[in-house]
mmCIF file of C-alpha atoms in Angstrom:
data_model
loop_
_atom_site.group_PDB
_atom_site.id
_atom_site.type_symbol
_atom_site.label_atom_id
_atom_site.label_comp_id
_atom_site.label_asym_id
_atom_site.label_seq_id
_atom_site.Cartn_x
_atom_site.Cartn_y
_atom_site.Cartn_z
ATOM 1 C CA MET S 61 60.826 -87.877 60.784
ATOM 2 C CA ALA S 62 58.257 -87.623 58.023
ATOM 3 C CA TYR S 63 57.172 -84.725 55.853
ATOM 4 C CA GLN S 64 55.395 -86.436 52.978
ATOM 5 C CA PHE S 65 52.782 -89.120 52.389
ATOM 6 C CA LYS S 66 50.810 -90.411 49.390
ATOM 7 C CA ILE S 67 47.670 -92.470 49.020
ATOM 8 C CA ARG S 68 45.701 -93.624 45.989
ATOM 9 C CA ARG S 69 42.012 -94.171 45.605
ATOM 10 C CA LEU S 70 39.332 -94.674 43.006
ATOM 11 C CA VAL S 71 36.663 -92.083 42.590
ATOM 12 C CA GLU S 72 33.380 -93.569 43.822
ATOM 13 C CA PHE S 73 30.069 -92.827 42.048
ATOM 14 C CA SER S 74 28.813 -91.147 45.243
ATOM 15 C CA ASP S 75 31.727 -88.676 44.977
ATOM 16 C CA THR S 76 30.307 -87.239 41.752
ATOM 17 C CA ASP S 77 27.694 -84.608 41.134
ATOM 18 C CA MET S 78 24.920 -84.393 38.515
ATOM 19 C CA ALA S 79 27.480 -83.315 35.904
ATOM 20 C CA GLY S 80 29.337 -86.603 36.518
ATOM 21 C CA ILE S 81 32.449 -84.949 38.005
ATOM 22 C CA VAL S 82 33.786 -85.061 41.592
ATOM 23 C CA HIS S 83 31.987 -82.491 43.727
ATOM 24 C CA HIS S 84 34.340 -79.807 45.017
ATOM 25 C CA ALA S 85 33.647 -80.663 48.674
ATOM 26 C CA VAL S 86 34.802 -84.221 48.147
ATOM 27 C CA TYR S 87 38.358 -83.082 47.561
ATOM 28 C CA PHE S 88 38.478 -82.101 51.258
ATOM 29 C CA ARG S 89 37.483 -85.655 52.206
ATOM 30 C CA TYR S 90 40.311 -86.927 50.002
ATOM 31 C CA MET S 91 42.764 -84.580 51.707
ATOM 32 C CA GLU S 92 41.503 -85.571 55.169
ATOM 33 C CA ALA S 93 41.871 -89.268 54.282
ATOM 34 C CA ALA S 94 45.530 -88.611 53.358
ATOM 35 C CA GLU S 95 46.043 -86.788 56.696
ATOM 36 C CA HIS S 96 44.593 -89.733 58.652
ATOM 37 C CA ALA S 97 46.722 -92.257 56.705
ATOM 38 C CA PHE S 98 49.780 -90.068 57.294
ATOM 39 C CA PHE S 99 49.199 -90.229 61.072
ATOM 40 C CA ARG S 100 48.623 -93.985 60.883
ATOM 41 C CA SER S 101 51.878 -94.386 59.013
ATOM 42 C CA LEU S 102 53.592 -92.749 61.976
ATOM 43 C CA GLY S 103 51.953 -95.140 64.471
ATOM 44 C CA LEU S 104 49.527 -92.351 65.555
ATOM 45 C CA THR S 105 45.872 -91.541 65.194
ATOM 46 C CA VAL S 106 43.981 -88.298 64.908
ATOM 47 C CA ALA S 107 41.274 -89.699 67.192
ATOM 48 C CA PRO S 108 42.779 -91.513 70.207
ATOM 49 C CA PRO S 109 40.451 -93.406 72.580
ATOM 50 C CA LYS S 110 38.668 -91.181 75.093
ATOM 51 C CA THR S 111 40.341 -93.156 77.879
ATOM 52 C CA MET S 112 43.683 -91.594 76.920
ATOM 53 C CA ALA S 113 44.808 -88.021 77.543
ATOM 54 C CA SER S 114 44.238 -86.930 74.004
ATOM 55 C CA VAL S 115 44.457 -84.007 71.652
ATOM 56 C CA GLY S 116 42.210 -82.985 68.762
ATOM 57 C CA TRP S 117 42.939 -81.377 65.404
ATOM 58 C CA PRO S 118 40.195 -78.973 64.325
ATOM 59 C CA ARG S 119 40.581 -77.200 61.020
ATOM 60 C CA VAL S 120 41.128 -73.501 61.120
ATOM 61 C CA HIS S 121 41.818 -72.956 57.428
ATOM 62 C CA THR S 122 41.131 -74.870 54.193
ATOM 63 C CA GLU S 123 41.602 -73.972 50.568
ATOM 64 C CA ALA S 124 41.568 -75.675 47.163
ATOM 65 C CA ASP S 125 42.235 -74.777 43.559
ATOM 66 C CA PHE S 126 41.030 -77.034 40.724
ATOM 67 C CA SER S 127 42.631 -77.390 37.304
ATOM 68 C CA ALA S 128 40.886 -80.430 35.746
ATOM 69 C CA PRO S 129 37.954 -82.661 36.659
ATOM 70 C CA LEU S 130 37.908 -86.095 38.126
ATOM 71 C CA ARG S 131 35.203 -88.580 37.180
ATOM 72 C CA PHE S 132 33.769 -91.919 38.365
ATOM 73 C CA GLU S 133 36.441 -94.618 38.530
ATOM 74 C CA ASP S 134 39.315 -92.263 37.939
ATOM 75 C CA GLU S 135 42.383 -93.175 39.974
ATOM 76 C CA VAL S 136 43.645 -90.272 42.059
ATOM 77 C CA GLU S 137 46.810 -89.887 43.997
ATOM 78 C CA ILE S 138 46.700 -87.576 46.995
ATOM 79 C CA GLN S 139 50.061 -86.278 48.129
ATOM 80 C CA LEU S 140 50.357 -84.660 51.555
ATOM 81 C CA LEU S 141 53.322 -82.434 52.308
ATOM 82 C CA VAL S 142 53.918 -80.807 55.705
ATOM 83 C CA ALA S 143 54.149 -77.147 54.650
ATOM 84 C CA GLU S 144 54.506 -75.556 58.085
ATOM 85 C CA LYS S 145 54.909 -76.772 61.665
ATOM 86 C CA LYS S 146 54.406 -74.457 64.574
ATOM 87 C CA SER S 147 54.281 -75.171 68.262
ATOM 88 C CA LYS S 148 50.458 -75.550 68.166
ATOM 89 C CA ALA S 149 49.602 -75.966 64.483
ATOM 90 C CA LEU S 150 50.377 -77.908 61.296
ATOM 91 C CA THR S 151 49.700 -76.811 57.711
ATOM 92 C CA TYR S 152 49.524 -79.485 55.062
ATOM 93 C CA ALA S 153 49.832 -78.811 51.335
ATOM 94 C CA PHE S 154 48.105 -81.285 49.025
ATOM 95 C CA ARG S 155 48.653 -82.213 45.408
ATOM 96 C CA LEU S 156 46.025 -84.359 43.667
ATOM 97 C CA ARG S 157 46.894 -86.129 40.402
ATOM 98 C CA LYS S 158 44.801 -88.160 38.056
ATOM 99 C CA LEU S 159 46.750 -91.327 37.332
ATOM 100 C CA ASN S 160 44.635 -93.167 34.754
ATOM 101 C CA ALA S 161 45.205 -90.716 31.939
ATOM 102 C CA PRO S 162 47.517 -91.073 28.968
ATOM 103 C CA GLU S 163 49.813 -88.802 30.987
ATOM 104 C CA PRO S 164 49.131 -88.512 34.737
ATOM 105 C CA HIS S 165 48.521 -84.890 35.604
ATOM 106 C CA GLU S 166 47.651 -82.604 38.522
ATOM 107 C CA VAL S 167 43.971 -81.870 38.946
ATOM 108 C CA ALA S 168 43.917 -79.855 42.179
ATOM 109 C CA ARG S 169 45.957 -78.361 44.966
ATOM 110 C CA GLY S 170 44.843 -77.669 48.476
ATOM 111 C CA ALA S 171 45.882 -76.793 51.987
ATOM 112 C CA ILE S 172 44.584 -77.469 55.413
ATOM 113 C CA THR S 173 45.779 -75.885 58.691
ATOM 114 C CA VAL S 174 44.934 -77.732 61.894
ATOM 115 C CA VAL S 175 45.450 -76.586 65.495
ATOM 116 C CA CYS S 176 46.313 -78.953 68.282
ATOM 117 C CA ILE S 177 43.738 -78.693 71.064
ATOM 118 C CA LYS S 178 42.779 -80.241 74.353
ATOM 119 C CA MET S 179 39.319 -80.154 75.848
ATOM 120 C CA ILE S 180 39.289 -78.267 79.092
ATOM 121 C CA ASN S 181 35.981 -77.913 80.949
ATOM 122 C CA GLY S 182 34.120 -78.731 77.765
ATOM 123 C CA ARG S 183 35.947 -76.072 75.698
ATOM 124 C CA MET S 184 38.667 -76.405 73.138
ATOM 125 C CA LYS S 185 41.965 -74.903 74.191
ATOM 126 C CA ALA S 186 44.987 -74.644 71.840
ATOM 127 C CA THR S 187 47.947 -76.586 73.214
ATOM 128 C CA ASN S 188 51.460 -77.382 72.140
ATOM 129 C CA ILE S 189 51.719 -80.404 69.860
ATOM 130 C CA PRO S 190 52.827 -83.277 72.140
ATOM 131 C CA LYS S 191 56.560 -84.073 71.796
ATOM 132 C CA ALA S 192 55.779 -87.702 70.837
ATOM 133 C CA ILE S 193 53.881 -86.376 67.787
ATOM 134 C CA ALA S 194 56.023 -83.334 67.009
ATOM 135 C CA ASP S 195 59.200 -85.440 66.945
ATOM 136 C CA LYS S 196 57.780 -87.608 64.151
ATOM 137 C CA ILE S 197 56.854 -84.721 61.813
ATOM 138 C CA GLN S 198 59.040 -82.269 59.982
ATOM 139 C CA VAL S 199 58.499 -79.605 57.331
ATOM 140 C CA ALA S 200 58.972 -80.674 53.716
ATOM 141 C CA PRO S 201 61.918 -79.262 51.822
ATOM 142 C CA ALA S 202 61.127 -75.991 50.084
ATOM 143 C CA ARG S 203 61.732 -77.507 46.627
ATOM 144 C CA LEU S 204 58.818 -79.871 47.154
ATOM 145 C CA LEU S 205 56.436 -77.133 48.205
ATOM 146 C CA LYS S 206 56.844 -75.033 45.044
#
């Protein structure tokens, strides 16, 4: 069972704003990329083919706090931690660190809560996380979530 995942990426020019720093909304794309990679690492996908009985994961809460800027070509590590697991929802905590500094340091923290849904008659309906998915995910130890 997994509770943690990390990815690294370079900041693209298109991620930056007119001040030359990463636009605040881009951090959510970074967090979402980590979530998708986390699922792939478990042999899963957040978007199964329509031919399969599938679930979706809409966001019901997002947040972010920023402590230092990222700029074009900075290397950033995005750490995902499973902060909470309920029968129908997952909350991820994220830590983003700038790696290409004399001393790597945290630049942002965030969180995303997703709800497991099925489409029923064209409407989203919250549903229990399928056992095949739930059995692969566990909550991170409290010491990591501080």
